[in-house]
Every structure is written in structure tokens, then in C-alpha cells.
Coordinates of C-alpha atoms in Angstrom, one line a residue:
M741 CA 0.0 0.0 0.0
I742 CA 2.8 2.4 0.9
I743 CA 4.6 1.5 -2.3
F744 CA 1.4 2.2 -4.3
I745 CA 1.0 5.6 -2.6
F746 CA 4.6 6.6 -3.2
I747 CA 4.5 5.5 -6.9
S748 CA 1.1 7.4 -7.4
S749 CA 2.5 10.5 -5.8
L750 CA 5.6 10.3 -7.8
L751 CA 3.7 9.8 -11.0
C752 CA 1.3 12.9 -10.1
S753 CA 4.4 15.0 -9.4
V754 CA 6.0 14.1 -12.7
L755 CA 2.9 14.8 -14.6
F756 CA 2.4 18.1 -12.8
F757 CA 5.9 19.4 -13.5
A758 CA 5.7 18.2 -17.1
A759 CA 2.4 19.9 -17.7
N760 CA 3.6 23.0 -15.9
A761 CA 6.7 23.3 -18.0
R762 CA 4.7 22.8 -21.1
L763 CA 2.3 25.5 -20.1
K764 CA 5.1 28.0 -19.6
T765 CA 5.9 27.6 -23.4
T766 CA 2.3 28.4 -24.6
N767 CA 1.3 31.6 -26.2
W768 CA -1.4 31.8 -23.6
Y769 CA 1.3 32.2 -20.9
K770 CA 3.6 34.4 -22.9
N771 CA 0.8 36.7 -23.8
R772 CA 0.2 37.3 -20.1
F773 CA 3.6 38.9 -19.8
V774 CA 4.1 40.4 -23.2
D775 CA 4.1 43.9 -21.7
S776 CA 6.6 43.0 -19.0
Q777 CA 9.1 41.7 -21.5
K778 CA 10.6 45.1 -22.2
F779 CA 11.3 45.5 -18.4
I780 CA 12.8 42.0 -18.2
N781 CA 15.0 42.8 -21.1
G782 CA 16.2 46.0 -19.5
I783 CA 15.3 49.7 -19.6
P784 CA 18.1 51.7 -21.3
N785 CA 19.9 54.5 -19.5
G786 CA 20.1 58.0 -20.7
L787 CA 16.4 58.4 -21.5
D788 CA 15.3 61.8 -23.0
I789 CA 11.7 60.9 -23.1
A790 CA 9.3 58.1 -21.8
N791 CA 5.7 57.6 -21.4
L792 CA 3.8 55.8 -18.7
G793 CA 0.2 54.7 -19.0
S794 CA -2.2 51.9 -19.7
S795 CA -3.6 50.1 -22.7
Q796 CA -4.2 53.0 -25.1
P797 CA -0.7 54.6 -24.5
K798 CA 0.9 51.1 -25.1
Y799 CA -0.3 51.4 -28.6
A800 CA 0.3 55.3 -29.0
F801 CA 4.1 55.7 -28.8
D802 CA 7.0 54.5 -30.8
Y803 CA 10.4 56.1 -30.2
T804 CA 12.4 54.2 -32.7
D805 CA 14.4 56.3 -35.2
I806 CA 13.5 59.6 -33.6
G807 CA 17.0 60.8 -32.8
R808 CA 16.5 60.7 -29.1
R809 CA 16.3 58.0 -26.6
G810 CA 12.8 57.2 -25.6
M811 CA 10.9 54.4 -23.9
N812 CA 7.2 53.3 -24.1
M813 CA 6.7 52.1 -20.4
A814 CA 3.0 51.6 -20.6
L815 CA 1.4 48.2 -19.6
A816 CA -2.1 47.0 -20.1
P817 CA -4.1 47.7 -18.0
Q818 CA -2.4 50.1 -15.6
P819 CA -3.8 52.5 -13.1
F820 CA -1.9 55.6 -11.8
H821 CA -0.4 54.0 -8.7
Y822 CA 1.5 51.5 -11.0
D823 CA 2.6 54.4 -13.3
Y824 CA 4.1 55.9 -10.2
A825 CA 5.7 52.6 -9.1
V826 CA 7.3 52.1 -12.6
L827 CA 8.5 55.8 -12.6
R828 CA 10.1 55.5 -9.2
K829 CA 11.9 52.2 -10.1
Y830 CA 13.3 53.6 -13.3
A831 CA 13.8 57.3 -12.5
S832 CA 17.6 56.9 -12.4
H833 CA 17.5 55.9 -16.2
F834 CA 16.5 59.4 -17.2
N835 CA 18.6 62.3 -18.2
K836 CA 18.2 65.5 -16.4
N837 CA 15.3 67.6 -17.8
A838 CA 13.9 64.5 -19.6
V839 CA 10.2 64.4 -20.4
V840 CA 7.7 62.0 -18.7
L841 CA 4.6 61.9 -20.6
I842 CA 1.5 61.0 -18.4
P843 CA -1.3 59.9 -20.7
V844 CA -4.7 60.2 -19.3
C845 CA -7.4 58.1 -20.9
P846 CA -11.1 58.9 -20.6
F847 CA -11.6 56.8 -17.5
K848 CA -8.2 56.7 -16.1
Y849 CA -9.1 58.8 -13.0
L850 CA -12.0 56.5 -12.3
V851 CA -9.8 53.5 -11.4
Y852 CA -7.6 53.5 -8.4
E853 CA -6.9 49.8 -8.5
Y854 CA -8.3 46.8 -10.2
E855 CA -10.2 44.2 -8.3
D856 CA -8.9 41.2 -10.2
D857 CA -5.6 40.2 -8.7
W858 CA -4.4 38.7 -12.1
T859 CA -3.9 42.4 -13.2
N860 CA -1.1 42.5 -10.7
Y861 CA 0.6 39.4 -12.0
K862 CA 2.5 41.1 -14.9
Y863 CA 4.5 43.2 -12.3
Y864 CA 6.1 40.2 -10.5
P865 CA 8.9 39.9 -13.0
F866 CA 10.3 43.3 -12.5
L867 CA 8.8 45.3 -9.6
G868 CA 9.7 44.9 -5.9
K869 CA 7.4 43.5 -3.2
T870 CA 6.4 46.9 -1.8
D871 CA 5.2 48.0 -5.2
I872 CA 2.8 45.1 -6.0
T873 CA -0.6 45.0 -4.5
G874 CA -1.3 41.8 -2.6
Y875 CA 2.3 40.7 -2.9
S876 CA 3.4 37.4 -1.4
E877 CA 6.5 35.2 -1.9
W878 CA 4.1 32.2 -2.5
K879 CA 2.2 34.2 -5.1
K880 CA 5.4 35.3 -6.8
A881 CA 6.5 31.6 -7.1
M882 CA 3.1 30.6 -8.4
V883 CA 3.0 33.3 -11.0
L884 CA 6.4 32.9 -12.3
K885 CA 7.2 29.3 -11.7
Y886 CA 4.0 27.3 -11.3
P887 CA 1.3 28.8 -13.7
L888 CA -0.5 25.5 -13.6
L889 CA -1.7 26.5 -10.1
W890 CA -3.6 29.6 -11.2
A891 CA -4.3 28.8 -14.9
K892 CA -7.7 27.4 -14.3
R893 CA -9.3 27.4 -17.8
G894 CA -5.9 28.2 -19.1
M895 CA -5.0 24.6 -18.7
F896 CA -7.0 23.8 -21.8
R897 CA -4.3 25.7 -23.6
L898 CA -2.1 22.7 -23.3
L899 CA -4.5 21.1 -25.7
K900 CA -5.2 24.0 -27.9
D901 CA -3.1 27.1 -27.6
V902 CA -4.0 30.7 -28.5
A903 CA -2.2 32.7 -31.3
P904 CA 0.7 34.9 -30.3
D905 CA -0.1 38.6 -29.5
T906 CA 0.9 40.4 -32.7
S907 CA -1.3 43.4 -32.3
M908 CA 1.7 45.7 -32.0
I909 CA 2.9 45.0 -35.5
L910 CA -0.3 45.5 -37.3
T911 CA 0.1 48.4 -39.9
G912 CA -3.6 48.7 -40.8
N913 CA -7.1 48.4 -39.4
P914 CA -8.4 44.7 -39.8
M915 CA -11.8 46.0 -39.1
S916 CA -14.4 47.3 -41.6
C917 CA -16.0 50.7 -41.0
K918 CA -19.1 49.0 -39.6
Q919 CA -17.0 46.8 -37.3
V920 CA -15.1 49.9 -36.0
D921 CA -18.5 51.5 -35.2
E922 CA -19.5 48.3 -33.5
D923 CA -16.2 48.1 -31.6
A924 CA -16.7 51.7 -30.3
V925 CA -20.3 50.7 -29.1
R926 CA -19.0 47.6 -27.3
R927 CA -16.2 49.6 -25.6
I928 CA -18.4 52.5 -24.4
N929 CA -21.1 50.0 -23.1
G930 CA -18.4 48.0 -21.3
W931 CA -17.1 51.2 -19.5
K932 CA -20.6 52.2 -18.7
R933 CA -21.1 48.8 -17.0
Q934 CA -17.8 49.0 -15.3
F935 CA -18.3 52.4 -13.8
G936 CA -22.1 52.2 -13.3
I937 CA -22.9 55.1 -15.8
K938 CA -26.3 54.8 -17.4
N939 CA -26.1 57.6 -19.8
M940 CA -23.0 59.5 -20.9
D941 CA -25.1 62.5 -21.9
D942 CA -26.6 62.7 -18.5
F943 CA -24.1 60.9 -16.3
S944 CA -23.6 60.8 -12.5
L945 CA -20.7 59.0 -10.9
S946 CA -20.9 56.6 -8.0
A947 CA -19.4 57.4 -4.6
K948 CA -16.7 54.7 -5.3
N949 CA -15.9 56.5 -8.7
M950 CA -15.6 59.8 -6.9
E951 CA -13.5 58.3 -4.2
S952 CA -11.1 56.9 -6.8
I953 CA -10.8 60.3 -8.6
E954 CA -9.9 61.9 -5.3
K955 CA -7.4 59.3 -4.4
N956 CA -5.9 59.6 -7.9
I957 CA -5.5 63.3 -7.7
I958 CA -3.5 62.9 -4.5
L959 CA -1.3 60.2 -6.1
V960 CA -0.8 62.2 -9.3
R961 CA 0.2 65.2 -7.3
D962 CA 2.8 63.0 -5.4
M963 CA 4.0 61.7 -8.8
L964 CA 4.4 65.2 -10.2
S965 CA 6.3 66.4 -7.2
F966 CA 8.7 63.3 -7.5
C967 CA 9.3 64.2 -11.2
H968 CA 10.2 67.8 -10.2
S969 CA 12.4 66.5 -7.4
K970 CA 14.4 64.4 -9.9
G971 CA 14.7 67.1 -12.4
L972 CA 12.2 65.6 -14.8
T973 CA 9.5 67.4 -16.8
P974 CA 6.1 65.8 -16.5
V975 CA 3.6 66.5 -19.4
F976 CA 0.0 65.3 -19.4
V977 CA -1.3 63.9 -22.7
L978 CA -4.9 63.4 -23.8
L979 CA -4.7 60.8 -26.6
P980 CA -6.8 60.7 -29.7
V981 CA -9.4 58.1 -30.6
T982 CA -11.3 57.3 -33.9
I983 CA -14.3 59.5 -34.7
S984 CA -16.5 56.4 -34.1
L985 CA -15.4 56.3 -30.4
K986 CA -14.9 60.0 -29.9
H987 CA -18.6 61.1 -30.5
H988 CA -19.6 58.9 -27.5
F989 CA -17.9 61.1 -25.1
P990 CA -19.7 64.3 -24.3
E991 CA -17.6 67.6 -24.0
K992 CA -19.0 68.0 -20.5
Y993 CA -17.5 64.7 -19.5
I994 CA -14.1 65.3 -21.0
N995 CA -13.9 68.8 -19.6
E996 CA -15.1 67.9 -16.1
Y997 CA -13.7 64.5 -15.3
V998 CA -10.7 64.3 -17.6
I999 CA -9.2 67.8 -18.1
G1000 CA -10.8 69.0 -14.9
S1001 CA -9.2 66.1 -12.9
I1002 CA -5.9 66.8 -14.5
K1003 CA -6.0 70.5 -13.6
R1004 CA -6.9 69.6 -9.9
S1005 CA -3.8 67.3 -9.9
M1006 CA -1.3 70.0 -10.8
V1007 CA 1.4 71.1 -8.5
D1008 CA 3.4 73.5 -10.8
N1009 CA 1.3 74.4 -13.8
E1010 CA 2.3 71.3 -15.8
L1011 CA 1.8 71.2 -19.5
I1012 CA -1.3 69.5 -21.1
L1013 CA -1.2 68.3 -24.6
D1014 CA -4.7 67.8 -25.9
Y1015 CA -4.9 65.5 -29.0
F1016 CA -8.3 64.1 -28.2
H1017 CA -9.7 67.0 -30.1
D1018 CA -7.2 66.8 -32.9
A1019 CA -9.2 65.8 -35.9
R1020 CA -6.0 64.6 -37.8
Y1021 CA -6.1 61.5 -35.7
E1022 CA -9.8 60.5 -36.1
D1023 CA -9.2 58.4 -39.3
E1024 CA -9.8 54.7 -38.5
S1025 CA -6.9 53.7 -41.0
L1026 CA -4.5 54.8 -38.3
Y1027 CA -5.9 52.2 -35.7
I1028 CA -6.4 48.6 -35.2
N1029 CA -9.9 49.1 -33.9
S1030 CA -11.7 52.1 -32.6
F1031 CA -9.3 52.9 -29.8
F1032 CA -5.7 51.7 -30.4
F1033 CA -3.2 53.0 -33.0
N1034 CA -1.6 50.7 -35.4
A1035 CA 2.2 50.8 -36.1
I1036 CA 1.8 53.6 -38.7
G1037 CA -0.5 55.6 -36.6
R1038 CA 1.7 55.5 -33.5
K1039 CA 4.8 56.5 -35.6
A1040 CA 3.0 59.6 -37.0
F1041 CA 1.5 60.5 -33.6
T1042 CA 4.9 60.1 -31.8
K1043 CA 6.6 62.2 -34.4
K1044 CA 3.9 64.9 -34.0
I1045 CA 4.1 65.0 -30.2
L1046 CA 7.9 65.3 -30.3
E1047 CA 7.6 68.2 -32.7
D1048 CA 5.1 69.8 -30.5
L1049 CA 7.3 69.3 -27.4
N1050 CA 10.3 70.8 -29.2
K1051 CA 8.4 74.0 -29.9
I1052 CA 7.0 74.3 -26.4
I1053 CA 9.8 73.1 -24.2
S1054 CA 13.3 74.7 -24.8

């Protein structure tokens, strides 16, 4: 009996470690850490410019071949407190007077932290324990070494894997005009559900959302003060979207909860670059959907924002 139990336990262990090792080679697992890879590879020193941010900024900036050393530090998704954590960790990689772009998406101030713990997993490969919400040594080992323990439905990817994430290399919009419109509707309806907004034209925010805004304002002020203390130049950026998505956002909302929140966060009259209202970037051919730039779109946008910064910041 003892021998049977021993052999069974050994067999289960062998099967577990074999399946776990196989799972780590799947695209499903690699896609979970696709944004972390640039930090794992190493952030260069001597940065002249870099952006923080979440999903939209991830697709908005490309600093290759610009004549200056830049870095896209966005991860998807990412609230302000992780923007600040990333900035603190890599502040020594910036040159003096380097520009730190702080993109503000339409609902950025409404999220203080995400409830799903899996959104914290992507930080385990490169951030320290004091910067990761809900950090534990056991969780770090589970996330990085034993994904089979948290994969749940992901275990089925051992049988049928997903495709690798190639969204960053798309040079066109794979969606038709109708699909872009439908994508915009899906996104705005998803945000309305997430934040409990019944009508964007006559919106009222919940107490939780208002609390998140106030917490983020305090946090952003701290982040701005940190930038100034390190000799960095923080610049707020409102990113553009397709016309299909843009018309779902009333001016009242943008002015009150986006631009208004930014202004309440300022500590030294920081610069705001507003491209949300720039009609040159409404064309869906510059995007991969209704919200994210494609490779051509972000190259053109990055070039424009650098030109504008050169004119404004001496």
C-alpha cells in the first residue's frame, strides 16, 4: 500500500511538473507577460523621453528612429499607482530635464486599483514586493514558476493554444467601417457597465468612482512632485481616438472628469497636450480598432508630439 501511494504521488508530481513546464511555453502564458518583457530585457539608461500609461498609451508611442532615446513604459491595464511605481523604479534611467509623458485616458481617474488580482501578475517579473498590490512570496513563485496552479481554464491551452499577440505589429485596421463602429459601441457600453454610468449624456458617478478620482488626484500630485524633485519634466497627454469612439464622449464629461481632474492634480502648472480633439487622428486607418493606434498611426503620432514638445519646451 505504501509503495502504491509513493508511486502514485511520484507519477502525479512528474505529470504536474511536465504539464507546468509545457504551459510556460504556450502563447497563452507568454501573452500574459508580453508587456513585462521590455522591463525584463532591461530599460536603457540616458532616456530623453518616456511615457507611462495603460492600454491606449501602449499602442500610442514608438520612439524608434526619432533621434532621441525614448521608452514606452505603458502596460495594459495600468492605473496611476503603478505608473508611479514604474516611474520610481526607473527614474535613475532618465537624463536631467527628460520628459515624462503622463497619458490620461477617458476613464483613467475612475480607476484607483483593479479588483482582479491577475492584473497584478505582470509586475512580478520586475517590480519589488512593496510596489505590488497583494504581494506574497508564494504568489510570486506561483505566478512565475508554477502557472498551472492559477491557470484554471488556461490549462486547456495545453491542448489548444492561442495565437501569439501580434497586435503591436499591425500596420492597418483589420476592421471594416461597420466593425469599427460596433467596436466603439462595445467599448463604451463596457465602460458604462464597469463604472455604473447609465447615460454618458446625463451621467452621474458613484461614490466609489468619486473616491477613486480623489485618491488619484492625490497620487498624481505626489508623482508630479517626484518628477520635479528628480529634475524631470512631466507632461499630461490626452490621446486621440477614432471619430467612431470620440462622438460617444460628451464634452461635458471630458472637460469635467478628464481635463478637470488633471487640473486639480497639478502642482506646478504642468503642460497639457490635448490630442483628443485633434481631427487629424480620427481616421480609422490609423488604428487597429476604434481605440488603439496601429504601427503607422503611432509612428505619425509620436513624431507629432515630439515636434510639439520641441516647440514648447526649450
